[in-house]
Each structure stands twice: as C-alpha cells, then as structure tokens.
Amino acid sequence: MELSGQTVKVNKPRPVNLDLQTIRFPLTAIASILHRVSGVITFVSVAILLWLLGLSLSSPEGFASAANIVDSFFVKFVLWGVLTALFYHIVLGVRHLLMDMGYFEEMDTGIASTKVSFAIVAVLAIFAGGLVW
Ligand code: HEM
C-alpha cells in the first residue's frame, strides 16, 4: 500500500468503504447523537432563559422588555426549538435510564422504543407550539 511516498505492508487487504452515501446510521445511533445535541442545547438555553426570567421579574419595565423580546416570530420559533429539545432530552433520557435498568437492550426492542419515543416527542413538540403561540 502506498501512503504519502512510503510503502506500508499490510497483512490482509481490508475492505474499504469511504462512500459516505452508502453508510447508514441505525435509528438508535441517530437517537443517541440527537440526545447529546439536545443536552447541549438545553444547557446553553437554560442560561438565556434564566436571564430572560430575571429581566421579566426585575420591574414592570423589565417585564415589558422581556415580553417585547419574546414577541417576534423568530424568538418564538427559537423558544419552540428549545422546548422541543428539552422534551426530546427528557423522553430519550427516560428511555436511556430504562436501558440502564436492562430494558430495550435488544436491537428490535431498541428500535421499537426509539420509534415510540420519537412519536411522544412529536406530540410534545405540537404541545410546545401551542404553549409558545
Ligand atoms: C437542564 C437540564 C438538563 C441539561 C442541561 C442536560 C444536559 C445533558 C448533557 C449535556 C448530557 C451529556 C450528553 C452526552 O454526553 O451524550 C446529558 C446526558 C444525559 N441526560 Fe441530561 N440534561 C438535562 C436534564 C435531563 C433530564 C430531565 C433527564 C431525565 C431523563 C436527563 C437524562 C440524561 C441522561 C440519561 C443522560 C446520559 C446519556 C448517555 O449516557 O448517553 N437529562 N444531559
């Protein structure tokens, strides 16, 4: 095998698949990655939401400023995303804790519990939309 000018000896030629279009993550892996992403989103947003709460409780003017900030479509959309990420983190977190107790460890039950969790999060995302708008 030629590697930047050097010849490297390999015992067996190994199969190489670097065609990313043919590599598919299992549903459970996607759920796990999204759980980490939703945890980071929740972590960052807690600081912003606490600042907003502090502002709204500071004075009547502060409350008016906070209400004014939240009054735009963009901020409402971000708030909806944050709430959905939090719901995702909680629902998939509970699934994770159940797996720690020995449930849904097989591939078929793991995929089934992921699908059920996604469905619950979808319902909660609609609920979050109702809360925000
Ligand atoms: C302010 C609230 C929360 C924040 C900021 C937060 C953030 C995080 C972060 C950053 C991780 C690490 C993810 C990783 O490295 O893969 C994590 C893991 C985890 N969180 Fe949360 N979390 C919160 C609330 C919750 C709640 C309410 C639950 C309830 C079920 C939960 C369940 C879990 C579990 C089970 C893990 C471990 C996942 C693993 O081992 O892969 N979290 N959380």
Short mmCIF file of C-alpha atoms and ligand atoms in Angstrom, two decimals:
data_model
loop_
_atom_site.label_atom_id
_atom_site.label_comp_id
_atom_site.label_asym_id
_atom_site.label_seq_id
_atom_site.Cartn_x
_atom_site.Cartn_y
_atom_site.Cartn_z
CA MET A 1 0.00 0.00 0.00
CA GLU A 2 1.37 3.47 -0.98
CA LEU A 3 0.97 6.13 1.78
CA SER A 4 2.41 9.61 1.05
CA GLY A 5 5.57 8.28 -0.58
CA GLN A 6 6.08 5.43 1.93
CA THR A 7 5.27 1.81 1.30
CA VAL A 8 3.29 0.26 4.18
CA LYS A 9 3.00 -3.53 4.37
CA VAL A 10 -0.46 -4.82 5.31
CA ASN A 11 -1.07 -8.47 6.07
CA LYS A 12 -4.51 -8.65 4.51
CA PRO A 13 -6.05 -6.16 2.12
CA ARG A 14 -9.01 -4.88 4.13
CA PRO A 15 -12.34 -3.84 2.60
CA VAL A 16 -12.58 -0.08 2.31
CA ASN A 17 -15.90 1.77 2.22
CA LEU A 18 -15.45 5.50 2.18
CA ASP A 19 -18.54 6.18 0.06
CA LEU A 20 -20.42 8.16 2.72
CA GLN A 21 -23.65 7.95 0.69
CA THR A 22 -23.77 4.20 1.32
CA ILE A 23 -23.13 4.42 5.09
CA ARG A 24 -26.36 4.50 7.14
CA PHE A 25 -26.55 5.04 10.88
CA PRO A 26 -29.04 2.82 12.71
CA LEU A 27 -32.06 4.68 14.17
CA THR A 28 -30.76 4.05 17.69
CA ALA A 29 -27.44 5.76 16.84
CA ILE A 30 -29.26 8.81 15.42
CA ALA A 31 -31.39 8.95 18.59
CA SER A 32 -28.24 8.81 20.73
CA ILE A 33 -26.45 11.60 18.82
CA LEU A 34 -29.56 13.79 18.98
CA HIS A 35 -29.76 13.15 22.73
CA ARG A 36 -26.29 14.65 23.15
CA VAL A 37 -27.19 17.59 20.86
CA SER A 38 -30.43 18.23 22.79
CA GLY A 39 -28.47 18.11 26.09
CA VAL A 40 -26.08 20.80 24.85
CA ILE A 41 -28.98 22.94 23.51
CA THR A 42 -30.73 22.62 26.89
CA PHE A 43 -27.53 23.52 28.75
CA VAL A 44 -26.95 26.70 26.70
CA SER A 45 -30.61 27.75 26.70
CA VAL A 46 -31.03 27.44 30.49
CA ALA A 47 -28.66 30.40 30.96
CA ILE A 48 -30.56 32.52 28.39
CA LEU A 49 -33.97 31.57 29.81
CA LEU A 50 -32.83 32.38 33.38
CA TRP A 51 -31.60 35.79 32.16
CA LEU A 52 -34.99 36.37 30.48
CA LEU A 53 -36.82 35.31 33.67
CA GLY A 54 -34.61 37.64 35.74
CA LEU A 55 -35.35 40.51 33.36
CA SER A 56 -39.11 39.87 33.45
CA LEU A 57 -39.10 39.80 37.30
CA SER A 58 -36.84 42.85 37.75
CA SER A 59 -39.52 45.56 37.31
CA PRO A 60 -42.66 46.38 35.29
CA GLU A 61 -40.36 47.91 32.62
CA GLY A 62 -38.20 44.77 32.68
CA PHE A 63 -41.32 42.62 32.21
CA ALA A 64 -42.35 44.80 29.25
CA SER A 65 -38.84 44.42 27.71
CA ALA A 66 -38.92 40.63 28.17
CA ALA A 67 -42.42 40.46 26.65
CA ASN A 68 -41.18 42.62 23.76
CA ILE A 69 -38.20 40.29 23.14
CA VAL A 70 -40.44 37.22 23.09
CA ASP A 71 -42.96 38.90 20.80
CA SER A 72 -41.14 38.23 17.49
CA PHE A 73 -41.74 35.16 15.30
CA PHE A 74 -38.01 34.33 15.25
CA VAL A 75 -37.67 34.32 19.07
CA LYS A 76 -40.87 32.28 19.40
CA PHE A 77 -39.50 29.79 16.87
CA VAL A 78 -36.23 29.52 18.87
CA LEU A 79 -38.23 29.06 22.10
CA TRP A 80 -40.24 26.31 20.41
CA GLY A 81 -36.98 24.64 19.33
CA VAL A 82 -35.57 24.90 22.87
CA LEU A 83 -38.73 23.40 24.41
CA THR A 84 -38.75 20.61 21.82
CA ALA A 85 -35.05 19.87 22.52
CA LEU A 86 -35.84 19.75 26.26
CA PHE A 87 -38.78 17.36 25.68
CA TYR A 88 -36.56 15.23 23.42
CA HIS A 89 -33.82 15.14 26.06
CA ILE A 90 -36.26 14.14 28.82
CA VAL A 91 -38.14 11.46 26.81
CA LEU A 92 -35.00 9.89 25.31
CA GLY A 93 -33.27 10.35 28.70
CA VAL A 94 -36.01 8.29 30.40
CA ARG A 95 -35.57 5.64 27.65
CA HIS A 96 -31.83 5.73 28.38
CA LEU A 97 -32.42 5.22 32.11
CA LEU A 98 -34.78 2.29 31.33
CA MET A 99 -31.99 0.79 29.19
CA ASP A 100 -29.64 1.22 32.16
CA MET A 101 -32.15 -0.94 34.10
CA GLY A 102 -31.95 -3.64 31.43
CA TYR A 103 -34.97 -2.87 29.22
CA PHE A 104 -34.91 -2.38 25.39
CA GLU A 105 -31.38 -3.74 25.07
CA GLU A 106 -32.08 -5.97 22.05
CA MET A 107 -31.93 -4.46 18.57
CA ASP A 108 -35.65 -4.94 17.83
CA THR A 109 -36.89 -3.58 21.19
CA GLY A 110 -34.28 -0.80 21.00
CA ILE A 111 -35.59 0.33 17.61
CA ALA A 112 -39.24 -0.02 18.75
CA SER A 113 -38.63 2.05 21.91
CA THR A 114 -36.84 4.70 19.80
CA LYS A 115 -39.86 4.94 17.46
CA VAL A 116 -42.27 5.22 20.41
CA SER A 117 -40.03 7.92 21.97
CA PHE A 118 -39.94 9.86 18.68
CA ALA A 119 -43.75 9.70 18.49
CA ILE A 120 -44.07 11.01 22.07
CA VAL A 121 -41.62 13.84 21.28
CA ALA A 122 -43.64 14.72 18.13
CA VAL A 123 -46.82 15.08 20.25
CA LEU A 124 -44.92 17.14 22.85
CA ALA A 125 -43.47 19.34 20.05
CA ILE A 126 -47.04 20.18 18.95
CA PHE A 127 -47.90 20.90 22.61
CA ALA A 128 -44.80 23.18 22.81
CA GLY A 129 -46.06 25.05 19.71
CA GLY A 130 -49.40 25.57 21.48
CA LEU A 131 -47.59 26.95 24.55
CA VAL A 132 -45.41 29.37 22.58
CA TRP A 133 -48.01 30.70 20.10
C1 HEM B 1 -31.27 21.46 32.45
C2 HEM B 1 -31.50 20.20 32.21
C3 HEM B 1 -30.52 19.28 31.51
C4 HEM B 1 -29.36 19.53 30.85
C5 HEM B 1 -28.68 20.86 30.61
C6 HEM B 1 -28.83 18.25 30.41
C7 HEM B 1 -27.67 18.08 29.68
C8 HEM B 1 -27.10 16.87 29.38
C9 HEM B 1 -25.87 16.67 28.67
C10 HEM B 1 -25.01 17.79 28.08
C11 HEM B 1 -25.64 15.35 28.61
C12 HEM B 1 -24.44 14.66 28.00
C13 HEM B 1 -24.84 14.02 26.70
C14 HEM B 1 -23.72 13.14 26.19
O1 HEM B 1 -22.56 13.35 26.53
O2 HEM B 1 -24.06 12.24 25.43
C15 HEM B 1 -26.72 14.69 29.28
C16 HEM B 1 -26.84 13.33 29.43
C17 HEM B 1 -27.94 12.71 29.95
N1 HEM B 1 -29.11 13.29 30.36
FE1 HEM B 1 -29.39 15.26 30.56
N2 HEM B 1 -29.67 17.26 30.81
C18 HEM B 1 -30.73 17.83 31.47
C19 HEM B 1 -31.83 17.22 32.00
C20 HEM B 1 -32.07 15.87 31.94
C21 HEM B 1 -33.30 15.25 32.37
C22 HEM B 1 -34.52 15.97 32.97
C23 HEM B 1 -33.15 13.93 32.16
C24 HEM B 1 -34.24 12.94 32.51
C25 HEM B 1 -34.40 11.84 31.98
C26 HEM B 1 -31.81 13.70 31.59
C27 HEM B 1 -31.26 12.49 31.25
C28 HEM B 1 -29.98 12.31 30.78
C29 HEM B 1 -29.32 11.01 30.62
C30 HEM B 1 -29.93 9.65 30.95
C31 HEM B 1 -28.05 11.25 30.12
C32 HEM B 1 -26.96 10.23 29.82
C33 HEM B 1 -26.97 9.86 28.35
C34 HEM B 1 -25.82 8.95 27.98
O3 HEM B 1 -25.18 8.37 28.86
O4 HEM B 1 -25.57 8.81 26.77
N3 HEM B 1 -31.20 14.92 31.45
N4 HEM B 1 -27.61 15.63 29.75
#
